[in-house]
Amino acid sequence: MKSFFPVVTVVAAVLLIWIIAVVPMNMHLTADQAQRDGLVVSPDTPIARQDFSGLGLAVRNSHLIPLTYVNIRPRLPSPHQIAIELYDTVIDKKITSKRSLVYHGWVTLAPTLLGFAIGTLLGIMLAVGIVFSRVMDRSVMPWAIVSQTIPILALAPMIIVVMGAAGIQGILPKAVIAAYLSFFPVVVGMVKGLRSPEGMQLDLLRTYHSSNSQGFWKLRLPASTPYLFASLKIGISASLIGTIVAELPTGAKAGFGARMLVGDQYGQPILSWAALFAAAITAAALVGIIGMIERGTLRQMGMKPA
Amino acid sequence: MYERPKLQSLTPSITPTQDADGLSPLVIRASNLDLTFQTNDGPVHALKDVNLEVNKGDFVSFIGPSGCGKTTFLRCIAGLETPTSGALSVNSMTPDDARRARAYGYVFQAAGLYPWRTIGGNIRLPLEIMGFSKAEMGERIKRVLNLVDLEGFEKKFPWQLSGGMQQRASIARALAFDADILLMDEPFGALDEIVRDHLNEQLLQLWARTEKTIAFVTHSIPEAVYLSTKIVVMSPRPGRISDVIESPLPRDRPLSIRDSAEFIAIANRVRDGLHAGHGQG
Ligand SMILES: Nc1ncnc2c1ncn2[C@@H]1O[C@H](COP(=O)(O)OP(=O)(O)OP(=O)(O)O)[C@@H](O)[C@H]1O
Ligand SMILES: [Mg+2]
């Protein structure tokens, strides 16, 4: 609750900037439309208006300012337009409808979660290998880093096409791309976590002559838990981004990515923006859920509440 | 990674002295022990020509200024550090073999409890690793908690305890599996005088009852004199033994013995040893 007021302040500031920006961004469009509707606009030709900035035009036509907020195809939709679209497509539409964002949300969420699970599992396994095997430490880590330098935007269509050629379609190719993005933070965090026990804690186990596996289960794994959760939060948002990116260039028919594309192609920016916001809210919710699991787990483990 | 010291080949002359009944009374034997740490700032001569014999049932204290190698020597005995040269045997074995045989319990300078385990869980750690039965674990945890006055804290987590209580829990942890040798690195350094006196008394009782061999590092002269049958005074740069005092005090010691003339005489000798070592350093 301590972060409530700072967060609200930032949101309010962003909203304010946004609301102000809507006017100059949409002014030319609005002026053109207003003229077609028979309103007085100055200057009175679109060509002449091109010489003015959005702001300049707004100053000369202050009576048109309210209209910039209600364009059907705005360059920058106003917040309330997106809110209405979100309400419409999330709450009003049946979730079986192709226009329901809940439906599209699930199409994106399913591969996100599957990819996240695969990526997390893979990441933990690689981290364990890296920590216990010098060979893996030398060989895996550089490749893991290289893998993240390849632009996912270029790689995603290739994965989809190659897997499609092999007859694999649907949720799996998207999950693979989500896993591709989410395994990396898990590897990095888990390696750090598994290596976090310091000299004395390891020496203690040596005085008991404990085996490597006892050291893993009784010391390294529990010590890595806080690191794992930090990684999972990054990993889940990376998974969501991976899935959306996988939907963008491949002509997907459903999912947040498809909605964003459709809105773009058919000149309905409000649609794209609503999908963008829905995706952001989903990401925040996923991170929030992991945060709750984190708090519960750490409390269960008796770690001092922060 | 850890190179085992080739004790036999280095010093073939050293063989453990034998008792009449075939058991060696010698628990720890160091001869001409040297240890140099290679650091980025050059070599650090932590131990130089250390010679020491500790018999079964001895209570030996190590006292000396900070950095004189007390911890390093204790770690050598525990097989956690490998001497550069010289010979060291523990229970007639190499320190590393003694470690594998779980010959000692080690109390570190910091408590180092696992934060995700309760106090009871921390004490259970060595018992789990050594494969004690469930019933036996419960029994031993109760017993050692009792010994360090922490009854009722079994289910508490380390952060819920004061620093001194955590240190006592770490002592309980070292006592739980009943090794014959106890290596204690300033276990009471962080405790107040009264708790310290109490624990000193308890430690002596435990020692008398169990006939353990205890190696004990401390900065306190009264503590060293009160507890020990043998006091090892060390001096720094390079870390070496400057005096070994066999205490004439009886094994049975009430706290009041600290006012006796004998006690004060020993304390003075320790103090002189410390000052002499300091002057040379
Ligand atoms: N792992 C290490 N690497 C390098 N130098 C070390 C290492 N451990 C100890 N030393 C050095 O060896 C010397 C002896 O250290 P040691 O910890 O044994 O001292 P100490 O007598 O226990 O001191 P204190 O009373 O402060 O605990 C010091 O100069 C220290 O800097
Ligand atoms: Mg020390």
Coordinates of C-alpha atoms and ligand atoms in Angstrom, one line a residue:
Chain A
M1 CA 0.0 0.0 0.0
K2 CA 3.0 2.2 0.5
S3 CA 3.4 2.3 -3.3
F4 CA -0.2 3.3 -3.9
F5 CA 0.2 7.1 -4.1
P6 CA 3.4 7.1 -6.1
V7 CA 1.8 4.7 -8.6
V8 CA -1.4 6.8 -8.8
T9 CA 0.6 9.9 -9.3
V10 CA 2.6 8.5 -12.2
V11 CA -0.6 7.1 -13.8
A12 CA -2.3 10.5 -13.5
A13 CA 0.7 12.2 -15.1
V14 CA 0.8 9.8 -18.0
L15 CA -2.9 10.2 -18.5
L16 CA -2.6 14.0 -18.5
I17 CA 0.2 14.0 -21.1
W18 CA -1.8 11.5 -23.2
I19 CA -5.0 13.6 -23.0
I20 CA -3.1 16.7 -24.0
A21 CA -1.4 14.9 -26.9
V22 CA -4.6 13.7 -28.3
V23 CA -5.5 17.2 -29.5
P24 CA -2.5 18.0 -31.8
M25 CA -2.1 14.3 -32.9
N26 CA -5.7 14.2 -34.2
M27 CA -6.2 17.8 -35.2
H28 CA -5.7 17.4 -39.0
L29 CA -8.0 14.4 -39.2
T30 CA -10.6 16.2 -37.1
A31 CA -10.4 19.3 -39.2
D32 CA -10.9 17.4 -42.5
Q33 CA -13.9 15.5 -41.1
A34 CA -15.4 18.7 -39.6
Q35 CA -15.1 20.4 -43.0
R36 CA -16.9 17.5 -44.7
D37 CA -19.6 17.8 -42.0
G38 CA -20.0 21.5 -42.9
L39 CA -18.3 23.2 -40.0
V40 CA -16.2 26.3 -40.4
V41 CA -12.5 25.4 -40.4
S42 CA -9.6 27.8 -40.9
P43 CA -7.6 27.6 -43.1
D44 CA -10.2 26.0 -45.3
T45 CA -8.2 23.6 -47.5
P46 CA -6.4 20.5 -46.4
I47 CA -3.3 21.6 -48.4
A48 CA -3.2 24.9 -46.6
R49 CA -3.7 23.1 -43.3
Q50 CA -0.6 21.0 -44.0
D51 CA 1.5 24.1 -43.3
F52 CA 0.3 24.2 -39.7
S53 CA 1.3 22.0 -36.9
G54 CA -1.4 20.2 -35.0
L55 CA -0.9 22.6 -32.2
G56 CA -1.2 25.7 -34.4
L57 CA -4.3 24.3 -36.0
A58 CA -5.8 23.7 -32.6
V59 CA -5.2 27.3 -31.6
R60 CA -6.9 28.6 -34.7
N61 CA -9.9 26.2 -34.4
S62 CA -10.4 25.8 -30.7
H63 CA -14.1 25.0 -31.2
L64 CA -12.9 21.7 -32.9
I65 CA -10.9 20.5 -29.9
P66 CA -13.7 18.4 -28.3
L67 CA -14.1 16.6 -31.7
T68 CA -10.4 15.4 -31.6
Y69 CA -11.4 13.0 -28.8
V70 CA -14.2 11.2 -30.7
N71 CA -12.6 10.3 -34.0
I72 CA -13.7 6.9 -35.3
R73 CA -10.2 6.3 -36.7
P74 CA -7.9 8.6 -34.6
R75 CA -4.2 8.6 -35.0
L76 CA -4.0 8.6 -31.2
P77 CA -7.2 7.3 -29.5
S78 CA -8.3 9.0 -26.3
P79 CA -8.2 7.1 -23.1
H80 CA -12.0 6.9 -22.8
Q81 CA -12.3 5.4 -26.3
I82 CA -9.9 2.6 -25.3
A83 CA -11.8 2.1 -22.0
I84 CA -15.1 1.8 -23.9
E85 CA -13.6 -0.6 -26.4
L86 CA -12.1 -2.7 -23.6
Y87 CA -15.4 -2.7 -21.8
D88 CA -17.2 -3.7 -25.0
T89 CA -14.8 -6.5 -25.9
V90 CA -14.0 -7.9 -22.5
I91 CA -17.2 -7.6 -20.6
D92 CA -20.1 -7.1 -23.1
K93 CA -19.1 -9.7 -25.7
K94 CA -19.7 -13.4 -25.0
I95 CA -16.3 -15.0 -24.6
T96 CA -17.1 -17.4 -27.4
S97 CA -17.4 -14.4 -29.8
K98 CA -14.5 -13.8 -32.2
R99 CA -14.6 -10.2 -31.1
S100 CA -14.2 -10.9 -27.4
L101 CA -10.8 -9.9 -26.1
V102 CA -11.2 -12.6 -23.4
Y103 CA -11.3 -15.2 -26.2
H104 CA -8.2 -13.7 -27.9
G105 CA -6.6 -13.3 -24.5
W106 CA -6.9 -17.1 -23.8
V107 CA -5.6 -17.9 -27.3
T108 CA -2.4 -15.9 -26.3
L109 CA -2.4 -17.0 -22.7
A110 CA -2.4 -20.7 -23.3
P111 CA 0.9 -20.8 -25.3
T112 CA 2.3 -18.2 -22.9
L113 CA 1.8 -20.4 -19.9
L114 CA 2.9 -23.6 -21.7
G115 CA 6.0 -21.8 -23.0
F116 CA 6.7 -20.4 -19.6
A117 CA 6.5 -23.8 -18.0
I118 CA 8.8 -25.3 -20.7
G119 CA 11.2 -22.3 -20.4
T120 CA 11.3 -22.5 -16.6
L121 CA 11.9 -26.2 -16.5
L122 CA 14.6 -25.9 -19.2
G123 CA 16.2 -23.0 -17.4
I124 CA 16.4 -24.7 -14.1
M125 CA 17.8 -27.9 -15.7
L126 CA 20.5 -25.9 -17.6
A127 CA 21.3 -23.9 -14.4
V128 CA 21.8 -27.1 -12.4
G129 CA 24.0 -28.5 -15.1
I130 CA 26.0 -25.3 -15.3
V131 CA 26.5 -25.2 -11.5
F132 CA 27.6 -28.8 -11.2
S133 CA 29.5 -29.3 -14.5
R134 CA 32.4 -27.3 -15.5
V135 CA 32.0 -28.5 -19.1
M136 CA 28.4 -27.2 -19.2
D137 CA 29.5 -24.0 -17.5
R138 CA 31.9 -23.4 -20.3
S139 CA 29.7 -24.6 -23.2
V140 CA 26.1 -23.7 -22.4
M141 CA 26.4 -20.2 -21.0
P142 CA 27.9 -18.5 -24.1
W143 CA 25.3 -20.1 -26.3
A144 CA 22.5 -19.1 -24.0
I145 CA 23.7 -15.5 -24.2
V146 CA 24.1 -15.7 -28.0
S147 CA 20.6 -17.1 -28.3
Q148 CA 19.2 -13.9 -26.8
T149 CA 21.1 -11.6 -29.2
I150 CA 19.2 -13.0 -32.2
P151 CA 16.2 -10.7 -32.8
I152 CA 13.1 -12.6 -31.9
L153 CA 11.2 -10.8 -34.6
A154 CA 13.4 -12.4 -37.3
L155 CA 13.5 -15.8 -35.6
A156 CA 9.8 -16.2 -34.7
P157 CA 8.5 -16.6 -38.3
M158 CA 11.3 -19.1 -39.0
I159 CA 10.4 -21.3 -36.1
I160 CA 6.7 -21.1 -37.1
V161 CA 7.4 -22.0 -40.7
V162 CA 9.9 -24.8 -39.9
M163 CA 7.6 -26.3 -37.3
G164 CA 4.6 -25.9 -39.7
A165 CA 6.5 -27.7 -42.4
A166 CA 7.0 -30.5 -39.9
G167 CA 3.3 -30.6 -39.3
I168 CA 3.4 -28.9 -35.9
Q169 CA 0.8 -26.1 -35.6
G170 CA -1.4 -24.4 -33.1
I171 CA -0.2 -23.8 -29.6
L172 CA 3.1 -25.5 -29.7
P173 CA 5.1 -23.3 -32.1
K174 CA 4.0 -20.2 -30.1
A175 CA 4.9 -21.9 -26.9
V176 CA 8.4 -22.7 -28.2
I177 CA 9.0 -19.0 -28.9
A178 CA 7.7 -18.1 -25.5
A179 CA 10.0 -20.7 -23.9
Y180 CA 12.9 -19.4 -26.0
L181 CA 12.5 -16.0 -24.4
S182 CA 11.7 -17.1 -20.9
F183 CA 14.4 -19.7 -20.3
F184 CA 17.2 -17.2 -20.3
P185 CA 16.3 -15.1 -17.2
V186 CA 15.6 -18.4 -15.4
V187 CA 19.1 -19.7 -16.3
V188 CA 20.8 -16.5 -15.2
G189 CA 18.8 -16.2 -11.9
M190 CA 19.1 -19.8 -11.0
V191 CA 22.9 -20.0 -11.6
K192 CA 23.3 -17.0 -9.4
G193 CA 20.9 -18.5 -6.8
L194 CA 22.5 -21.9 -6.8
R195 CA 25.9 -20.3 -6.4
S196 CA 24.7 -17.9 -3.7
P197 CA 25.7 -20.0 -0.6
E198 CA 28.9 -18.5 0.6
G199 CA 32.1 -20.1 2.0
M200 CA 30.9 -20.8 5.5
Q201 CA 27.6 -22.4 4.6
L202 CA 29.5 -24.7 2.2
D203 CA 32.2 -25.4 4.8
L204 CA 29.5 -26.4 7.3
L205 CA 28.3 -29.1 4.9
R206 CA 31.9 -30.2 4.4
T207 CA 32.4 -30.7 8.1
Y208 CA 29.4 -33.1 7.9
H209 CA 31.0 -34.8 4.9
S210 CA 27.7 -34.4 3.0
S211 CA 27.3 -35.5 -0.6
N212 CA 26.9 -33.2 -3.5
S213 CA 23.2 -34.1 -3.8
Q214 CA 22.6 -33.3 -0.2
G215 CA 24.3 -30.0 -0.7
F216 CA 22.0 -29.4 -3.6
W217 CA 18.7 -30.3 -1.9
K218 CA 19.5 -28.9 1.6
L219 CA 21.5 -25.8 0.7
R220 CA 21.7 -24.7 -2.9
L221 CA 18.1 -25.2 -3.9
P222 CA 16.5 -23.5 -0.9
A223 CA 19.0 -20.7 -1.1
S224 CA 18.1 -20.1 -4.8
T225 CA 14.4 -19.7 -4.2
P226 CA 14.3 -15.9 -4.0
Y227 CA 16.4 -15.7 -7.1
L228 CA 14.1 -18.1 -8.9
F229 CA 11.1 -15.9 -8.2
A230 CA 12.8 -12.8 -9.5
S231 CA 13.6 -14.7 -12.7
L232 CA 10.1 -16.0 -13.0
K233 CA 8.6 -12.5 -13.0
I234 CA 10.9 -11.5 -15.9
G235 CA 10.3 -14.9 -17.6
I236 CA 6.5 -14.7 -17.6
S237 CA 6.4 -11.3 -19.2
A238 CA 9.0 -12.4 -21.7
S239 CA 6.8 -15.4 -22.5
L240 CA 3.8 -13.2 -23.1
I241 CA 5.9 -10.9 -25.4
G242 CA 7.2 -14.0 -27.2
T243 CA 3.7 -15.3 -27.9
I244 CA 2.5 -12.0 -29.2
V245 CA 5.5 -11.6 -31.4
A246 CA 4.8 -15.1 -32.7
E247 CA 1.3 -14.1 -33.6
L248 CA 2.3 -10.9 -35.4
P249 CA 4.1 -11.9 -38.6
T250 CA 2.4 -15.2 -39.3
G251 CA -1.1 -14.1 -40.1
A252 CA -2.5 -15.6 -36.9
K253 CA -6.3 -15.3 -36.8
A254 CA -6.7 -15.0 -33.0
G255 CA -4.7 -13.8 -30.1
F256 CA -3.6 -10.3 -28.8
G257 CA -1.0 -10.2 -31.6
A258 CA -3.6 -10.9 -34.3
R259 CA -5.9 -8.2 -32.8
M260 CA -3.1 -5.6 -32.9
L261 CA -2.4 -6.5 -36.5
V262 CA -6.0 -6.5 -37.6
G263 CA -6.5 -3.1 -36.1
D264 CA -3.5 -1.8 -38.0
Q265 CA -4.5 -3.3 -41.3
Y266 CA -8.1 -2.3 -41.3
G267 CA -7.4 1.2 -40.0
Q268 CA -9.0 0.7 -36.6
P269 CA -6.3 1.9 -34.2
I270 CA -8.7 1.7 -31.2
L271 CA -8.8 -2.0 -31.7
S272 CA -5.0 -2.3 -31.7
W273 CA -4.7 -0.1 -28.7
A274 CA -7.3 -2.0 -26.8
A275 CA -5.4 -5.2 -27.5
L276 CA -2.2 -3.6 -26.4
F277 CA -3.7 -2.5 -23.1
A278 CA -5.3 -5.9 -22.6
A279 CA -1.9 -7.5 -23.1
A280 CA -0.2 -5.1 -20.7
I281 CA -2.9 -5.7 -18.1
T282 CA -2.5 -9.5 -18.6
A283 CA 1.3 -9.2 -18.1
A284 CA 0.8 -7.2 -14.9
A285 CA -1.7 -9.7 -13.6
L286 CA 0.7 -12.6 -14.3
V287 CA 3.6 -10.9 -12.6
G288 CA 1.3 -10.0 -9.7
I289 CA 0.3 -13.7 -9.3
I290 CA 3.9 -14.8 -9.3
G291 CA 4.6 -12.1 -6.7
M292 CA 1.8 -13.5 -4.5
I293 CA 3.1 -17.0 -4.8
E294 CA 6.6 -15.7 -4.0
R295 CA 5.4 -14.0 -0.8
G296 CA 3.5 -17.1 0.2
T297 CA 6.4 -19.4 -0.5
L298 CA 9.0 -17.3 1.3
R299 CA 6.7 -16.9 4.3
Q300 CA 6.2 -20.7 4.3
M301 CA 10.0 -21.1 4.2
G302 CA 10.3 -18.8 7.2
M303 CA 12.3 -16.2 5.3
K304 CA 12.1 -12.9 7.1
P305 CA 9.2 -10.9 5.5
A306 CA 10.8 -7.9 3.7
Chain B
M1 CA 40.4 -29.6 -6.5
Y2 CA 41.8 -29.9 -2.9
E3 CA 45.1 -31.5 -2.9
R4 CA 45.4 -34.0 -0.1
P5 CA 48.6 -33.4 1.9
K6 CA 51.0 -36.3 1.6
L7 CA 51.7 -36.6 5.3
Q8 CA 53.3 -40.0 5.3
S9 CA 55.8 -39.2 2.6
L10 CA 56.6 -35.8 4.0
T11 CA 57.4 -37.0 7.5
P12 CA 57.8 -40.8 7.6
S13 CA 59.1 -40.5 11.2
I14 CA 55.7 -39.5 12.5
T15 CA 53.6 -42.4 13.8
P16 CA 51.0 -41.9 16.5
T17 CA 52.1 -42.8 19.9
Q18 CA 50.3 -45.8 21.3
D19 CA 48.7 -46.3 24.6
A20 CA 49.1 -49.5 26.6
D21 CA 45.7 -50.6 25.4
G22 CA 46.5 -49.8 21.8
L23 CA 44.4 -46.7 21.7
S24 CA 46.2 -43.4 21.0
P25 CA 45.7 -40.8 23.6
L26 CA 46.9 -38.3 21.1
V27 CA 43.9 -36.8 19.3
I28 CA 45.6 -33.9 17.5
R29 CA 49.2 -33.7 16.5
A30 CA 50.8 -31.0 14.5
S31 CA 54.5 -30.8 13.8
N32 CA 56.3 -28.1 11.9
L33 CA 53.1 -27.0 10.4
D34 CA 53.3 -24.2 7.9
L35 CA 50.6 -22.5 5.9
T36 CA 51.0 -19.7 3.4
F37 CA 48.0 -18.2 1.6
Q38 CA 48.7 -17.1 -2.0
T39 CA 46.7 -13.9 -2.4
N40 CA 46.7 -11.2 -5.0
D41 CA 48.7 -9.0 -2.7
G42 CA 51.3 -11.6 -2.4
P43 CA 51.8 -14.5 0.0
V44 CA 50.4 -14.4 3.6
H45 CA 52.2 -16.5 6.1
A46 CA 49.3 -17.5 8.3
L47 CA 51.0 -20.3 10.2
K48 CA 54.7 -20.8 10.9
D49 CA 56.3 -23.9 12.4
V50 CA 53.3 -24.8 14.6
N51 CA 54.0 -27.8 16.9
L52 CA 51.2 -29.0 19.2
E53 CA 50.0 -32.2 20.8
V54 CA 46.5 -32.5 22.1
N55 CA 45.5 -35.5 24.2
K56 CA 42.1 -37.2 24.4
G57 CA 40.0 -35.3 26.8
D58 CA 42.0 -32.1 26.7
F59 CA 40.4 -28.7 26.6
V60 CA 42.7 -26.6 24.6
S61 CA 42.2 -22.9 24.1
F62 CA 43.8 -20.8 21.4
I63 CA 44.3 -17.1 22.3
G64 CA 46.0 -14.4 20.4
P65 CA 45.5 -11.1 18.6
S66 CA 43.3 -10.9 15.5
G67 CA 44.9 -12.3 12.4
C68 CA 47.3 -14.6 14.2
G69 CA 46.0 -17.7 12.5
K70 CA 43.7 -19.2 15.2
T71 CA 40.8 -19.8 12.7
T72 CA 43.3 -21.0 10.1
F73 CA 44.7 -23.6 12.5
L74 CA 41.3 -24.8 13.5
R75 CA 40.3 -25.1 9.8
C76 CA 43.5 -27.1 9.2
I77 CA 42.5 -29.5 12.0
A78 CA 39.0 -29.7 10.4
G79 CA 40.4 -30.5 7.0
L80 CA 39.0 -27.4 5.5
E81 CA 42.4 -25.9 4.9
T82 CA 45.5 -27.7 3.6
P83 CA 48.8 -26.9 5.3
T84 CA 51.6 -25.9 2.9
S85 CA 54.1 -28.2 4.7
G86 CA 54.4 -30.1 7.9
A87 CA 52.4 -32.9 9.4
L88 CA 49.0 -32.9 11.0
S89 CA 47.1 -35.9 12.2
V90 CA 43.6 -36.0 13.8
N91 CA 42.7 -39.3 15.5
S92 CA 45.8 -40.8 13.9
M93 CA 44.3 -40.0 10.5
T94 CA 44.8 -37.2 8.0
P95 CA 42.5 -34.3 8.8
D96 CA 40.6 -35.0 5.6
D97 CA 40.0 -38.6 6.6
A98 CA 38.9 -37.5 10.0
R99 CA 36.5 -35.1 8.4
R100 CA 35.1 -37.9 6.3
A101 CA 34.8 -40.0 9.5
R102 CA 32.8 -37.2 11.0
A103 CA 35.3 -37.0 13.9
Y104 CA 34.4 -33.5 15.0
G105 CA 31.7 -30.9 15.3
Y106 CA 32.6 -27.4 14.2
V107 CA 31.2 -24.2 15.6
F108 CA 32.0 -21.3 13.2
Q109 CA 32.8 -17.8 14.2
A110 CA 29.4 -16.7 12.9
A111 CA 26.3 -18.7 13.7
G112 CA 25.4 -19.3 10.0
L113 CA 22.0 -20.9 10.5
Y114 CA 20.0 -21.6 7.4
P115 CA 17.3 -18.9 7.3
W116 CA 14.7 -21.3 5.8
R117 CA 15.0 -23.8 8.5
T118 CA 13.6 -23.5 12.0
I119 CA 16.0 -23.8 15.0
G120 CA 15.0 -27.4 15.3
G121 CA 15.4 -27.8 11.5
N122 CA 18.9 -26.4 11.6
I123 CA 20.0 -28.8 14.4
R124 CA 18.4 -31.6 12.3
L125 CA 20.6 -30.7 9.3
P126 CA 23.6 -32.8 10.3
L127 CA 21.4 -35.5 11.6
E128 CA 19.6 -35.8 8.3
I129 CA 22.9 -35.8 6.4
M130 CA 24.3 -38.5 8.7
G131 CA 21.2 -40.6 8.4
F132 CA 19.8 -40.7 11.9
S133 CA 16.4 -42.2 12.4
K134 CA 13.4 -39.8 12.9
A135 CA 12.8 -40.7 16.5
E136 CA 16.5 -40.3 17.3
M137 CA 16.6 -36.9 15.6
G138 CA 13.7 -35.6 17.7
E139 CA 15.3 -36.9 20.9
R140 CA 18.7 -35.4 20.1
I141 CA 17.2 -32.0 19.1
K142 CA 15.4 -31.9 22.4
R143 CA 18.5 -32.8 24.3
V144 CA 20.9 -30.3 22.8
L145 CA 18.3 -27.5 22.8
N146 CA 18.0 -28.1 26.5
L147 CA 21.8 -28.1 26.8
V148 CA 22.1 -24.6 25.4
D149 CA 19.0 -23.3 27.2
L150 CA 16.8 -22.9 24.1
E151 CA 13.9 -25.1 25.0
G152 CA 10.7 -23.9 23.4
F153 CA 12.6 -22.3 20.4
E154 CA 12.6 -25.4 18.3
K155 CA 9.9 -24.1 15.9
K156 CA 11.2 -20.5 15.7
F157 CA 13.1 -19.2 12.7
P158 CA 16.6 -17.8 13.1
W159 CA 15.6 -14.2 12.5
Q160 CA 13.2 -14.4 15.4
L161 CA 16.2 -15.0 17.8
S162 CA 18.8 -12.6 19.1
G163 CA 22.4 -13.0 17.8
G164 CA 23.5 -14.7 21.0
M165 CA 20.6 -17.2 20.9
Q166 CA 21.5 -17.9 17.2
Q167 CA 25.1 -18.6 18.3
R168 CA 23.8 -21.0 21.0
A169 CA 21.7 -22.8 18.4
S170 CA 24.8 -23.2 16.2
I171 CA 26.5 -24.8 19.2
A172 CA 23.6 -27.1 19.7
R173 CA 23.9 -28.0 16.0
A174 CA 27.5 -29.0 16.5
L175 CA 26.7 -31.0 19.6
A176 CA 23.8 -32.9 18.0
F177 CA 25.7 -35.7 16.4
D178 CA 28.0 -36.3 19.4
A179 CA 31.4 -36.2 17.7
D180 CA 34.4 -36.9 20.0
I181 CA 36.1 -33.7 19.1
L182 CA 34.6 -30.2 19.3
L183 CA 36.2 -27.4 17.3
M184 CA 34.8 -24.0 18.4
D185 CA 35.8 -20.7 16.9
E186 CA 35.0 -17.9 19.3
P187 CA 31.6 -19.4 20.0
F188 CA 30.8 -17.0 22.8
G189 CA 32.4 -13.9 21.3
A190 CA 29.1 -12.1 20.7
L191 CA 27.5 -12.9 24.1
D192 CA 27.1 -10.8 27.2
E193 CA 29.1 -11.6 30.3
I194 CA 26.3 -13.3 32.2
V195 CA 25.2 -15.6 29.4
R196 CA 28.9 -16.3 28.7
D197 CA 29.6 -17.3 32.2
H198 CA 26.6 -19.6 32.2
L199 CA 27.6 -21.2 28.9
N200 CA 31.2 -21.6 30.1
E201 CA 30.0 -23.5 33.1
Q202 CA 27.7 -25.6 30.9
L203 CA 30.4 -26.3 28.4
L204 CA 32.7 -27.5 31.2
Q205 CA 30.0 -29.8 32.6
L206 CA 29.4 -31.2 29.1
W207 CA 33.1 -31.7 28.6
A208 CA 33.5 -33.4 32.0
R209 CA 30.5 -35.7 31.3
T210 CA 31.3 -36.6 27.8
E211 CA 35.1 -36.7 27.8
K212 CA 35.2 -34.8 24.5
T213 CA 38.3 -33.2 23.3
I214 CA 37.7 -29.5 22.7
A215 CA 39.7 -27.0 20.8
F216 CA 38.4 -23.5 21.6
V217 CA 39.3 -20.2 20.1
T218 CA 38.8 -17.1 22.3
H219 CA 39.9 -13.5 22.7
S220 CA 39.2 -13.5 26.4
I221 CA 41.9 -14.4 28.9
P222 CA 39.6 -15.3 31.8
E223 CA 37.6 -17.5 29.5
A224 CA 40.7 -19.3 28.2
V225 CA 42.1 -19.8 31.7
Y226 CA 38.7 -20.9 33.2
L227 CA 38.0 -23.5 30.6
S228 CA 41.3 -24.9 29.5
T229 CA 43.6 -27.7 30.5
K230 CA 46.0 -26.3 27.9
I231 CA 46.3 -22.7 26.8
V232 CA 48.0 -22.0 23.5
V233 CA 49.1 -18.4 23.1
M234 CA 49.7 -17.3 19.5
S235 CA 51.3 -14.3 18.0
P236 CA 50.8 -12.8 14.5
R237 CA 52.8 -12.1 11.3
P238 CA 53.6 -14.9 10.8
G239 CA 51.1 -16.7 13.0
R240 CA 52.9 -19.0 15.4
I241 CA 52.6 -20.4 18.9
S242 CA 54.5 -18.3 21.4
D243 CA 53.6 -20.2 24.6
V244 CA 51.8 -23.4 25.6
I245 CA 50.5 -23.4 29.2
E246 CA 49.5 -26.6 30.9
S247 CA 46.9 -25.5 33.4
P248 CA 47.4 -26.8 37.0
L249 CA 43.8 -26.0 37.9
P250 CA 41.7 -29.0 38.8
R251 CA 39.2 -30.3 36.2
D252 CA 36.3 -29.6 38.5
R253 CA 36.0 -25.8 38.4
P254 CA 33.4 -23.6 40.0
L255 CA 33.1 -20.1 38.6
S256 CA 34.6 -18.8 41.9
I257 CA 37.9 -20.4 41.0
R258 CA 38.5 -17.2 38.9
D259 CA 39.4 -15.4 42.1
S260 CA 42.1 -17.8 43.2
A261 CA 45.7 -16.8 43.2
E262 CA 46.5 -19.8 40.9
F263 CA 44.0 -18.6 38.3
I264 CA 45.3 -15.1 38.4
A265 CA 48.9 -16.3 38.0
I266 CA 48.0 -18.3 34.9
A267 CA 46.1 -15.3 33.5
N268 CA 49.1 -13.1 34.0
R269 CA 51.3 -15.6 32.2
V270 CA 48.9 -15.6 29.3
R271 CA 48.8 -11.8 29.3
D272 CA 52.7 -11.7 29.3
G273 CA 52.7 -14.1 26.4
L274 CA 50.3 -12.0 24.4
H275 CA 52.3 -8.8 25.1
A276 CA 55.6 -10.5 24.2
G277 CA 54.1 -11.8 20.9
H278 CA 52.7 -8.3 20.2
G279 CA 56.1 -6.6 20.8
Q280 CA 57.9 -8.9 18.3
G281 CA 55.1 -8.6 15.6
Ligands
LIG1 N1 41.3 -17.8 2.7 C1 42.3 -16.9 3.0 N2 43.0 -16.4 2.0 C2 44.0 -15.5 2.2 N3 44.4 -15.1 3.4 C3 43.7 -15.6 4.5 C4 42.6 -16.5 4.3 N4 42.2 -16.9 5.5 C5 42.9 -16.2 6.4 N5 43.9 -15.4 5.8 C6 44.9 -14.6 6.5 O1 45.5 -15.4 7.4 C7 45.8 -14.7 8.6 C8 45.2 -15.4 9.7 O2 43.8 -15.4 9.6 P1 42.8 -16.1 10.7 O3 41.5 -16.0 10.2 O4 43.3 -17.5 11.0 O5 43.0 -15.2 12.0 P2 42.4 -15.3 13.4 O6 43.4 -15.5 14.4 O7 41.3 -16.3 13.4 O8 41.8 -13.8 13.6 P3 40.4 -13.3 14.4 O9 40.7 -13.3 15.8 O10 40.2 -12.0 13.9 O11 39.4 -14.3 14.0 C9 45.2 -13.3 8.4 O12 46.3 -12.5 8.0 C10 44.3 -13.5 7.3 O13 44.2 -12.3 6.5
MG2 MG 39.2 -16.2 13.5

